[in-house]
PDB file of C-alpha atoms in Angstrom:
ATOM      1  CA  UNK A  72       8.581   2.443  16.143  1.00  0.00           C
ATOM      2  CA  UNK A  73       8.041   3.317  12.631  1.00  0.00           C
ATOM      3  CA  UNK A  74       5.048   5.419  11.926  1.00  0.00           C
ATOM      4  CA  UNK A  75       2.077   5.271   9.607  1.00  0.00           C
ATOM      5  CA  UNK A  76       3.263   8.681   8.290  1.00  0.00           C
ATOM      6  CA  UNK A  77       6.817   7.520   8.004  1.00  0.00           C
ATOM      7  CA  UNK A  78       5.738   4.203   6.147  1.00  0.00           C
ATOM      8  CA  UNK A  79       3.513   6.444   3.518  1.00  0.00           C
ATOM      9  CA  UNK A  80       6.505   8.897   3.017  1.00  0.00           C
ATOM     10  CA  UNK A  81       8.699   5.880   2.264  1.00  0.00           C
ATOM     11  CA  UNK A  82       6.203   4.984  -0.346  1.00  0.00           C
ATOM     12  CA  UNK A  83       6.220   8.385  -1.763  1.00  0.00           C
ATOM     13  CA  UNK A  84      10.221   8.201  -1.502  1.00  0.00           C
ATOM     14  CA  UNK A  85      10.783   5.000  -3.384  1.00  0.00           C
ATOM     15  CA  UNK A  86       9.796   7.027  -6.668  1.00  0.00           C
ATOM     16  CA  UNK A  87      10.863  10.370  -6.112  1.00  0.00           C
ATOM     17  CA  UNK A  88       7.723  11.903  -4.742  1.00  0.00           C
ATOM     18  CA  UNK A  89       9.200  13.249  -1.570  1.00  0.00           C
ATOM     19  CA  UNK A  90      12.496  12.867   0.395  1.00  0.00           C
ATOM     20  CA  UNK A  91      13.321   9.392   2.492  1.00  0.00           C
ATOM     21  CA  UNK A  92      12.041  10.331   6.121  1.00  0.00           C
ATOM     22  CA  UNK A  93      14.566  11.167   8.686  1.00  0.00           C
ATOM     23  CA  UNK A  94      16.173   8.117  10.568  1.00  0.00           C
ATOM     24  CA  UNK A  95      15.825   5.925   7.374  1.00  0.00           C
ATOM     25  CA  UNK A  96      18.497   4.448   4.865  1.00  0.00           C
ATOM     26  CA  UNK A  97      18.198   2.904   1.737  1.00  0.00           C
ATOM     27  CA  UNK A  98      19.764  -0.435   2.296  1.00  0.00           C
ATOM     28  CA  UNK A  99      22.085  -0.478  -0.952  1.00  0.00           C
ATOM     29  CA  UNK A 100      22.522  -4.092  -1.127  1.00  0.00           C
ATOM     30  CA  UNK A 101      18.404  -4.848  -1.240  1.00  0.00           C
ATOM     31  CA  UNK A 102      17.227  -3.392  -4.234  1.00  0.00           C
ATOM     32  CA  UNK A 103      15.312  -5.052  -6.792  1.00  0.00           C
ATOM     33  CA  UNK A 104      13.698  -4.563 -10.355  1.00  0.00           C
ATOM     34  CA  UNK A 105      11.870  -6.605 -13.198  1.00  0.00           C
ATOM     35  CA  UNK A 106      11.300  -4.171 -15.902  1.00  0.00           C
ATOM     36  CA  UNK A 107       9.111  -6.477 -17.841  1.00  0.00           C
ATOM     37  CA  UNK A 108       6.146  -6.006 -15.188  1.00  0.00           C
ATOM     38  CA  UNK A 109       7.348  -2.805 -14.077  1.00  0.00           C
ATOM     39  CA  UNK A 110       8.196  -4.106 -10.741  1.00  0.00           C
ATOM     40  CA  UNK A 111      10.679  -2.648  -8.493  1.00  0.00           C
ATOM     41  CA  UNK A 112      11.153  -2.687  -4.553  1.00  0.00           C
ATOM     42  CA  UNK A 113      13.746  -1.207  -2.082  1.00  0.00           C
ATOM     43  CA  UNK A 114      14.638  -1.958   1.514  1.00  0.00           C
ATOM     44  CA  UNK A 115      14.921   0.712   4.076  1.00  0.00           C
ATOM     45  CA  UNK A 116      16.689   0.411   7.842  1.00  0.00           C
ATOM     46  CA  UNK A 117      16.331   2.499  10.837  1.00  0.00           C
ATOM     47  CA  UNK A 118      18.920   1.932  13.110  1.00  0.00           C
ATOM     48  CA  UNK A 119      17.388   3.301  16.316  1.00  0.00           C
ATOM     49  CA  UNK A 120      14.488   1.314  15.876  1.00  0.00           C
ATOM     50  CA  UNK A 121      15.829  -1.888  14.398  1.00  0.00           C
ATOM     51  CA  UNK A 122      13.383  -2.058  11.392  1.00  0.00           C
ATOM     52  CA  UNK A 123      13.798  -2.906   7.796  1.00  0.00           C
ATOM     53  CA  UNK A 124      10.859  -1.597   5.662  1.00  0.00           C
ATOM     54  CA  UNK A 125      10.518  -3.174   2.111  1.00  0.00           C
ATOM     55  CA  UNK A 126       8.580  -0.850  -0.101  1.00  0.00           C
ATOM     56  CA  UNK A 127       6.977  -2.358  -3.071  1.00  0.00           C
ATOM     57  CA  UNK A 128       6.709   0.520  -5.849  1.00  0.00           C
ATOM     58  CA  UNK A 129       3.356   1.358  -7.549  1.00  0.00           C
ATOM     59  CA  UNK A 130       4.065   1.974 -11.142  1.00  0.00           C
ATOM     60  CA  UNK A 131       2.081   4.375 -13.719  1.00  0.00           C
ATOM     61  CA  UNK A 132      -0.957   2.395 -14.926  1.00  0.00           C
ATOM     62  CA  UNK A 133       0.101   2.298 -18.625  1.00  0.00           C
ATOM     63  CA  UNK A 134       3.721   1.249 -17.747  1.00  0.00           C
ATOM     64  CA  UNK A 135       4.987  -2.398 -19.126  1.00  0.00           C
ATOM     65  CA  UNK A 136       3.409  -5.346 -17.701  1.00  0.00           C
ATOM     66  CA  UNK A 137       1.022  -3.193 -15.639  1.00  0.00           C
ATOM     67  CA  UNK A 138      -2.129  -3.584 -17.324  1.00  0.00           C
ATOM     68  CA  UNK A 139      -1.550  -7.422 -17.243  1.00  0.00           C
ATOM     69  CA  UNK A 140      -0.871  -7.737 -13.634  1.00  0.00           C
ATOM     70  CA  UNK A 141      -3.938  -5.802 -12.745  1.00  0.00           C
ATOM     71  CA  UNK A 142      -5.853  -8.075 -14.665  1.00  0.00           C
ATOM     72  CA  UNK A 143      -4.612 -10.916 -12.609  1.00  0.00           C
ATOM     73  CA  UNK A 144      -5.305  -9.257  -9.491  1.00  0.00           C
ATOM     74  CA  UNK A 145      -8.701  -8.337 -10.388  1.00  0.00           C
ATOM     75  CA  UNK A 146      -9.570 -11.998 -11.327  1.00  0.00           C
ATOM     76  CA  UNK A 147      -8.020 -12.940  -7.705  1.00  0.00           C
ATOM     77  CA  UNK A 148      -5.192 -14.604  -9.558  1.00  0.00           C
ATOM     78  CA  UNK A 149      -1.584 -14.509  -8.535  1.00  0.00           C
ATOM     79  CA  UNK A 150       0.163 -11.879 -10.309  1.00  0.00           C
ATOM     80  CA  UNK A 151       3.684 -11.759 -11.720  1.00  0.00           C
ATOM     81  CA  UNK A 152       4.744  -8.932  -9.519  1.00  0.00           C
ATOM     82  CA  UNK A 153       3.359 -10.680  -6.319  1.00  0.00           C
ATOM     83  CA  UNK A 154       5.705 -13.661  -6.909  1.00  0.00           C
ATOM     84  CA  UNK A 155       8.489 -11.133  -7.617  1.00  0.00           C
ATOM     85  CA  UNK A 156       7.553  -9.386  -4.008  1.00  0.00           C
ATOM     86  CA  UNK A 157       7.579 -12.555  -2.326  1.00  0.00           C
ATOM     87  CA  UNK A 158      10.734 -13.611  -3.662  1.00  0.00           C
ATOM     88  CA  UNK A 159      12.599 -10.172  -2.905  1.00  0.00           C
ATOM     89  CA  UNK A 160      10.965 -10.869   1.088  1.00  0.00           C
ATOM     90  CA  UNK A 161      12.480 -13.970   1.163  1.00  0.00           C
ATOM     91  CA  UNK A 162      15.717 -12.306   0.285  1.00  0.00           C
ATOM     92  CA  UNK A 163      15.488  -9.883   2.834  1.00  0.00           C
ATOM     93  CA  UNK A 164      14.552 -12.295   5.710  1.00  0.00           C
ATOM     94  CA  UNK A 165      18.032 -13.893   4.740  1.00  0.00           C
ATOM     95  CA  UNK A 166      19.720 -10.650   4.704  1.00  0.00           C
ATOM     96  CA  UNK A 167      18.280  -9.706   7.806  1.00  0.00           C
ATOM     97  CA  UNK A 168      18.863 -12.688   9.895  1.00  0.00           C
ATOM     98  CA  UNK A 169      22.396 -12.459   8.637  1.00  0.00           C
ATOM     99  CA  UNK A 170      23.386  -8.717   9.021  1.00  0.00           C
ATOM    100  CA  UNK A 171      20.277  -7.279  11.008  1.00  0.00           C
ATOM    101  CA  UNK A 172      19.783  -9.542  14.180  1.00  0.00           C
ATOM    102  CA  UNK A 173      16.402  -9.322  15.396  1.00  0.00           C
ATOM    103  CA  UNK A 174      15.103  -6.958  13.191  1.00  0.00           C
ATOM    104  CA  UNK A 175      11.554  -6.495  12.591  1.00  0.00           C
ATOM    105  CA  UNK A 176      10.239  -6.661   8.755  1.00  0.00           C
ATOM    106  CA  UNK A 177       7.749  -4.445   7.684  1.00  0.00           C
ATOM    107  CA  UNK A 178       6.271  -4.810   4.056  1.00  0.00           C
ATOM    108  CA  UNK A 179       4.525  -2.151   2.697  1.00  0.00           C
ATOM    109  CA  UNK A 180       3.188  -0.629  -0.823  1.00  0.00           C
ATOM    110  CA  UNK A 181       0.675   1.526  -2.228  1.00  0.00           C
ATOM    111  CA  UNK A 182      -1.913   0.681  -4.931  1.00  0.00           C
ATOM    112  CA  UNK A 183      -0.460  -2.439  -6.999  1.00  0.00           C
ATOM    113  CA  UNK A 184       2.438  -2.365  -4.191  1.00  0.00           C
ATOM    114  CA  UNK A 185      -0.150  -2.879  -1.644  1.00  0.00           C
ATOM    115  CA  UNK A 186      -0.837  -6.323  -3.025  1.00  0.00           C
ATOM    116  CA  UNK A 187       2.639  -6.935  -3.271  1.00  0.00           C
ATOM    117  CA  UNK A 188       3.369  -6.332   0.357  1.00  0.00           C
ATOM    118  CA  UNK A 189       0.338  -8.520   1.270  1.00  0.00           C
ATOM    119  CA  UNK A 190       1.768 -11.648  -0.795  1.00  0.00           C
ATOM    120  CA  UNK A 191       4.936 -11.068   0.721  1.00  0.00           C
ATOM    121  CA  UNK A 192       3.901 -10.596   4.440  1.00  0.00           C
ATOM    122  CA  UNK A 193       1.740 -13.726   4.184  1.00  0.00           C
ATOM    123  CA  UNK A 194       4.852 -15.866   2.792  1.00  0.00           C
ATOM    124  CA  UNK A 195       6.745 -14.745   5.427  1.00  0.00           C
ATOM    125  CA  UNK A 196       4.433 -15.321   7.930  1.00  0.00           C
ATOM    126  CA  UNK A 197       3.365 -18.957   6.278  1.00  0.00           C
ATOM    127  CA  UNK A 198       6.941 -19.866   6.914  1.00  0.00           C
ATOM    128  CA  UNK A 199       7.191 -19.219  10.687  1.00  0.00           C
ATOM    129  CA  UNK A 200       8.427 -15.654  10.629  1.00  0.00           C
ATOM    130  CA  UNK A 201       6.719 -13.725  13.482  1.00  0.00           C
ATOM    131  CA  UNK A 202       8.844 -10.584  13.430  1.00  0.00           C
ATOM    132  CA  UNK A 203       7.014  -9.335  10.132  1.00  0.00           C
ATOM    133  CA  UNK A 204       4.117  -7.068   9.602  1.00  0.00           C
ATOM    134  CA  UNK A 205       2.797  -4.860   7.187  1.00  0.00           C
ATOM    135  CA  UNK A 206       0.737  -1.709   6.368  1.00  0.00           C
ATOM    136  CA  UNK A 207      -0.574  -0.735   3.038  1.00  0.00           C
ATOM    137  CA  UNK A 208      -2.400   2.259   1.173  1.00  0.00           C
ATOM    138  CA  UNK A 209      -5.254   2.157  -1.285  1.00  0.00           C
ATOM    139  CA  UNK A 210      -4.272  -1.549  -1.966  1.00  0.00           C
ATOM    140  CA  UNK A 211      -6.425  -4.162  -4.064  1.00  0.00           C
ATOM    141  CA  UNK A 212      -7.072  -7.871  -2.278  1.00  0.00           C
ATOM    142  CA  UNK A 213      -4.755 -10.804  -2.956  1.00  0.00           C
ATOM    143  CA  UNK A 214      -5.629 -14.488  -4.056  1.00  0.00           C
ATOM    144  CA  UNK A 215      -6.933 -16.922  -1.692  1.00  0.00           C
ATOM    145  CA  UNK A 216      -3.926 -19.041  -2.663  1.00  0.00           C
ATOM    146  CA  UNK A 217      -1.536 -16.896  -1.132  1.00  0.00           C
ATOM    147  CA  UNK A 218      -2.648 -16.975   2.573  1.00  0.00           C
ATOM    148  CA  UNK A 219      -4.036 -19.626   5.085  1.00  0.00           C
ATOM    149  CA  UNK A 220      -7.797 -18.995   5.873  1.00  0.00           C
ATOM    150  CA  UNK A 221      -7.909 -18.417   9.535  1.00  0.00           C
ATOM    151  CA  UNK A 222      -4.314 -17.160  10.126  1.00  0.00           C
ATOM    152  CA  UNK A 223      -3.964 -13.670  12.058  1.00  0.00           C
ATOM    153  CA  UNK A 224      -1.942 -11.761   9.648  1.00  0.00           C
ATOM    154  CA  UNK A 225      -0.043  -8.513  11.202  1.00  0.00           C
ATOM    155  CA  UNK A 226      -1.509  -6.295   8.424  1.00  0.00           C
ATOM    156  CA  UNK A 227      -3.153  -3.191   8.331  1.00  0.00           C
ATOM    157  CA  UNK A 228      -4.687  -1.898   5.089  1.00  0.00           C
ATOM    158  CA  UNK A 229      -5.523   1.520   5.073  1.00  0.00           C
ATOM    159  CA  UNK A 230      -7.470   3.331   2.215  1.00  0.00           C
ATOM    160  CA  UNK A 231      -8.490   7.014   1.460  1.00  0.00           C
ATOM    161  CA  UNK A 232     -12.511   7.032   1.769  1.00  0.00           C
ATOM    162  CA  UNK A 233     -13.366   7.652  -1.839  1.00  0.00           C
ATOM    163  CA  UNK A 234     -10.616   5.160  -3.337  1.00  0.00           C
ATOM    164  CA  UNK A 235     -11.860   2.455  -5.312  1.00  0.00           C
ATOM    165  CA  UNK A 236      -8.922  -0.005  -6.159  1.00  0.00           C
ATOM    166  CA  UNK A 237      -9.109  -1.055  -2.558  1.00  0.00           C
ATOM    167  CA  UNK A 238     -12.318  -2.962  -3.811  1.00  0.00           C
ATOM    168  CA  UNK A 239     -10.637  -4.743  -6.269  1.00  0.00           C
ATOM    169  CA  UNK A 240      -9.228  -8.277  -6.465  1.00  0.00           C
ATOM    170  CA  UNK A 241      -9.598 -11.039  -3.644  1.00  0.00           C
ATOM    171  CA  UNK A 242      -9.574 -10.504  -0.124  1.00  0.00           C
ATOM    172  CA  UNK A 243      -7.168  -8.385   1.937  1.00  0.00           C
ATOM    173  CA  UNK A 244      -5.157  -9.984   4.648  1.00  0.00           C
ATOM    174  CA  UNK A 245      -5.283  -8.588   8.285  1.00  0.00           C
ATOM    175  CA  UNK A 246      -7.655  -5.907   9.091  1.00  0.00           C
ATOM    176  CA  UNK A 247      -8.719  -3.139   6.480  1.00  0.00           C
ATOM    177  CA  UNK A 248      -9.998   0.461   7.346  1.00  0.00           C
ATOM    178  CA  UNK A 249     -10.852   3.496   5.433  1.00  0.00           C
ATOM    179  CA  UNK A 250      -9.447   6.923   6.382  1.00  0.00           C
ATOM    180  CA  UNK A 251     -11.156  10.291   5.992  1.00  0.00           C
ATOM    181  CA  UNK A 252      -8.493  11.521   3.241  1.00  0.00           C
ATOM    182  CA  UNK A 253      -9.473  13.006  -0.078  1.00  0.00           C
ATOM    183  CA  UNK A 254     -13.117  12.857  -1.754  1.00  0.00           C
ATOM    184  CA  UNK A 255     -15.825  10.901  -0.662  1.00  0.00           C
ATOM    185  CA  UNK A 256     -17.906   8.744  -2.611  1.00  0.00           C
ATOM    186  CA  UNK A 257     -20.857  11.339  -1.784  1.00  0.00           C
ATOM    187  CA  UNK A 258     -18.437  14.173  -3.290  1.00  0.00           C
ATOM    188  CA  UNK A 259     -17.887  11.977  -6.381  1.00  0.00           C
ATOM    189  CA  UNK A 260     -21.601  11.481  -6.762  1.00  0.00           C
ATOM    190  CA  UNK A 261     -22.265  15.138  -6.529  1.00  0.00           C
ATOM    191  CA  UNK A 262     -19.726  15.868  -9.271  1.00  0.00           C
ATOM    192  CA  UNK A 263     -21.116  13.358 -11.272  1.00  0.00           C
ATOM    193  CA  UNK A 264     -24.850  14.708 -11.049  1.00  0.00           C
ATOM    194  CA  UNK A 265     -23.188  18.262 -11.457  1.00  0.00           C
ATOM    195  CA  UNK A 266     -21.322  17.325 -14.594  1.00  0.00           C
ATOM    196  CA  UNK A 267     -24.628  15.379 -15.959  1.00  0.00           C
ATOM    197  CA  UNK A 268     -26.290  18.903 -15.569  1.00  0.00           C
ATOM    198  CA  UNK A 269     -23.761  21.270 -17.144  1.00  0.00           C
ATOM    199  CA  UNK A 270     -23.532  18.782 -20.131  1.00  0.00           C
ATOM    200  CA  UNK A 271     -27.226  18.752 -20.636  1.00  0.00           C
ATOM    201  CA  UNK A 272     -27.577  22.497 -20.425  1.00  0.00           C
ATOM    202  CA  UNK A 273     -24.459  22.838 -22.810  1.00  0.00           C
ATOM    203  CA  UNK A 274     -26.993  21.436 -25.483  1.00  0.00           C
ATOM    204  CA  UNK A 275     -26.426  18.727 -28.048  1.00  0.00           C
ATOM    205  CA  UNK A 276     -23.245  18.362 -30.244  1.00  0.00           C
ATOM    206  CA  UNK A 277     -19.908  19.014 -29.742  1.00  0.00           C
ATOM    207  CA  UNK A 278     -20.810  21.095 -26.443  1.00  0.00           C
ATOM    208  CA  UNK A 279     -22.683  18.430 -24.938  1.00  0.00           C
ATOM    209  CA  UNK A 280     -19.815  15.742 -26.091  1.00  0.00           C
ATOM    210  CA  UNK A 281     -17.217  18.596 -24.220  1.00  0.00           C
ATOM    211  CA  UNK A 282     -19.083  18.729 -21.376  1.00  0.00           C
ATOM    212  CA  UNK A 283     -19.074  14.639 -20.722  1.00  0.00           C
ATOM    213  CA  UNK A 284     -15.605  14.213 -21.572  1.00  0.00           C
ATOM    214  CA  UNK A 285     -14.869  17.059 -18.856  1.00  0.00           C
ATOM    215  CA  UNK A 286     -17.073  14.970 -16.515  1.00  0.00           C
ATOM    216  CA  UNK A 287     -15.112  12.077 -17.118  1.00  0.00           C
ATOM    217  CA  UNK A 288     -11.756  13.777 -16.835  1.00  0.00           C
ATOM    218  CA  UNK A 289     -12.953  15.370 -13.417  1.00  0.00           C
ATOM    219  CA  UNK A 290     -14.188  11.986 -12.043  1.00  0.00           C
ATOM    220  CA  UNK A 291     -11.151  10.014 -13.501  1.00  0.00           C
ATOM    221  CA  UNK A 292      -8.853  12.722 -11.842  1.00  0.00           C
ATOM    222  CA  UNK A 293     -10.306  12.362  -8.630  1.00  0.00           C
ATOM    223  CA  UNK A 294     -10.558   8.760  -8.313  1.00  0.00           C
ATOM    224  CA  UNK A 295      -7.430   7.801  -9.835  1.00  0.00           C
ATOM    225  CA  UNK A 296      -5.817  10.902  -8.803  1.00  0.00           C
ATOM    226  CA  UNK A 297      -6.837  12.482  -5.495  1.00  0.00           C
ATOM    227  CA  UNK A 298      -8.704   9.716  -3.842  1.00  0.00           C
ATOM    228  CA  UNK A 299      -6.115   7.213  -4.723  1.00  0.00           C
ATOM    229  CA  UNK A 300      -3.039   9.184  -4.153  1.00  0.00           C
ATOM    230  CA  UNK A 301      -0.345   8.248  -1.581  1.00  0.00           C
ATOM    231  CA  UNK A 302      -0.052  11.858  -1.144  1.00  0.00           C
ATOM    232  CA  UNK A 303      -3.464  12.164   0.118  1.00  0.00           C
ATOM    233  CA  UNK A 304      -2.986   9.690   2.478  1.00  0.00           C
ATOM    234  CA  UNK A 305       0.624  11.188   3.491  1.00  0.00           C
ATOM    235  CA  UNK A 306      -1.338  14.778   4.163  1.00  0.00           C
ATOM    236  CA  UNK A 307      -3.963  13.365   6.280  1.00  0.00           C
ATOM    237  CA  UNK A 308      -1.652  11.420   8.493  1.00  0.00           C
ATOM    238  CA  UNK A 309       0.477  14.605   8.645  1.00  0.00           C
ATOM    239  CA  UNK A 310      -2.383  16.519   9.783  1.00  0.00           C
ATOM    240  CA  UNK A 311      -3.848  14.420  12.288  1.00  0.00           C
ATOM    241  CA  UNK A 312      -0.846  12.870  13.586  1.00  0.00           C
ATOM    242  CA  UNK A 313      -2.119   9.386  13.562  1.00  0.00           C
ATOM    243  CA  UNK A 314       1.403   7.626  13.299  1.00  0.00           C
ATOM    244  CA  UNK A 315       2.311   6.816  16.604  1.00  0.00           C
ATOM    245  CA  UNK A 316      -1.107   6.350  18.222  1.00  0.00           C
ATOM    246  CA  UNK A 317      -1.656   3.095  15.903  1.00  0.00           C
ATOM    247  CA  UNK A 318       1.766   2.060  14.731  1.00  0.00           C
ATOM    248  CA  UNK A 319       3.097   2.076  18.429  1.00  0.00           C
ATOM    249  CA  UNK A 320       0.227  -0.617  19.226  1.00  0.00           C
ATOM    250  CA  UNK A 321      -0.201  -2.209  15.999  1.00  0.00           C
ATOM    251  CA  UNK A 322       3.474  -2.812  14.616  1.00  0.00           C
ATOM    252  CA  UNK A 323       4.633  -3.917  17.812  1.00  0.00           C
ATOM    253  CA  UNK A 324       2.472  -6.801  17.926  1.00  0.00           C
ATOM    254  CA  UNK A 325       3.533 -10.423  16.630  1.00  0.00           C
ATOM    255  CA  UNK A 326       1.373 -12.749  14.904  1.00  0.00           C
ATOM    256  CA  UNK A 327       0.179 -14.692  17.987  1.00  0.00           C
ATOM    257  CA  UNK A 328      -0.369 -11.414  19.957  1.00  0.00           C
ATOM    258  CA  UNK A 329      -2.431  -9.918  16.929  1.00  0.00           C
ATOM    259  CA  UNK A 330      -5.752  -8.253  17.806  1.00  0.00           C
ATOM    260  CA  UNK A 331      -7.727  -5.888  15.583  1.00  0.00           C
ATOM    261  CA  UNK A 332      -7.381  -2.576  17.098  1.00  0.00           C
ATOM    262  CA  UNK A 333      -8.770  -0.842  14.285  1.00  0.00           C
ATOM    263  CA  UNK A 334     -12.148  -2.144  12.950  1.00  0.00           C
ATOM    264  CA  UNK A 335     -12.910  -1.467   9.579  1.00  0.00           C
TER     265      UNK A 335
END
């Protein structure tokens, strides 16, 4: 079965942060992109496990269309990238039925891509597909119009302990839990206090402004950088070898069998 580490690595591989993990190959016919909103997704196949992983990319925040789509997500609306993700998931499901019999489909994504993965997973499950599951990393929630209240979606949402993006948007489907990866909120609070004291000691004028800007830069780097980074998640999962312990139990379940084995 796919492990959490492999899924995290595939999220890094789609934009060149790391190589594709061993055993997985890009399905060349299953790639999509919508440059107007910086949406992209690839599908990868593992022959030994008969699994297809759909990776919804997380573009840089200031790429075309990203700010507007995040605004929609933050307001609990369906964003254009989520609509693209649903359309691509439906395409993958059709190809899987024809060319990869009985293959399980795993939707995944980091950051905005995690919202796309949830939207796609919900759409497939709502249409009766039971061999679909999802794992997201540092993902915002999605609009309530995308899922059926009370339905047990087979989705696991992980987020680094100091991440803030996971608290944006609507609700997450499935279950959510933080992992002890990266700086914590307490670390950030301490950095804020230390930075404020440093700025105060710098005195008035340009030095004080410089100290404040240094603080803002440091906090932004931790929250949007280390605390939000998929690399932070990859390192944590690699170090603790959590992949098999969770995925063998969790991703093997179909929707009627779903149970929250991880409590958020």
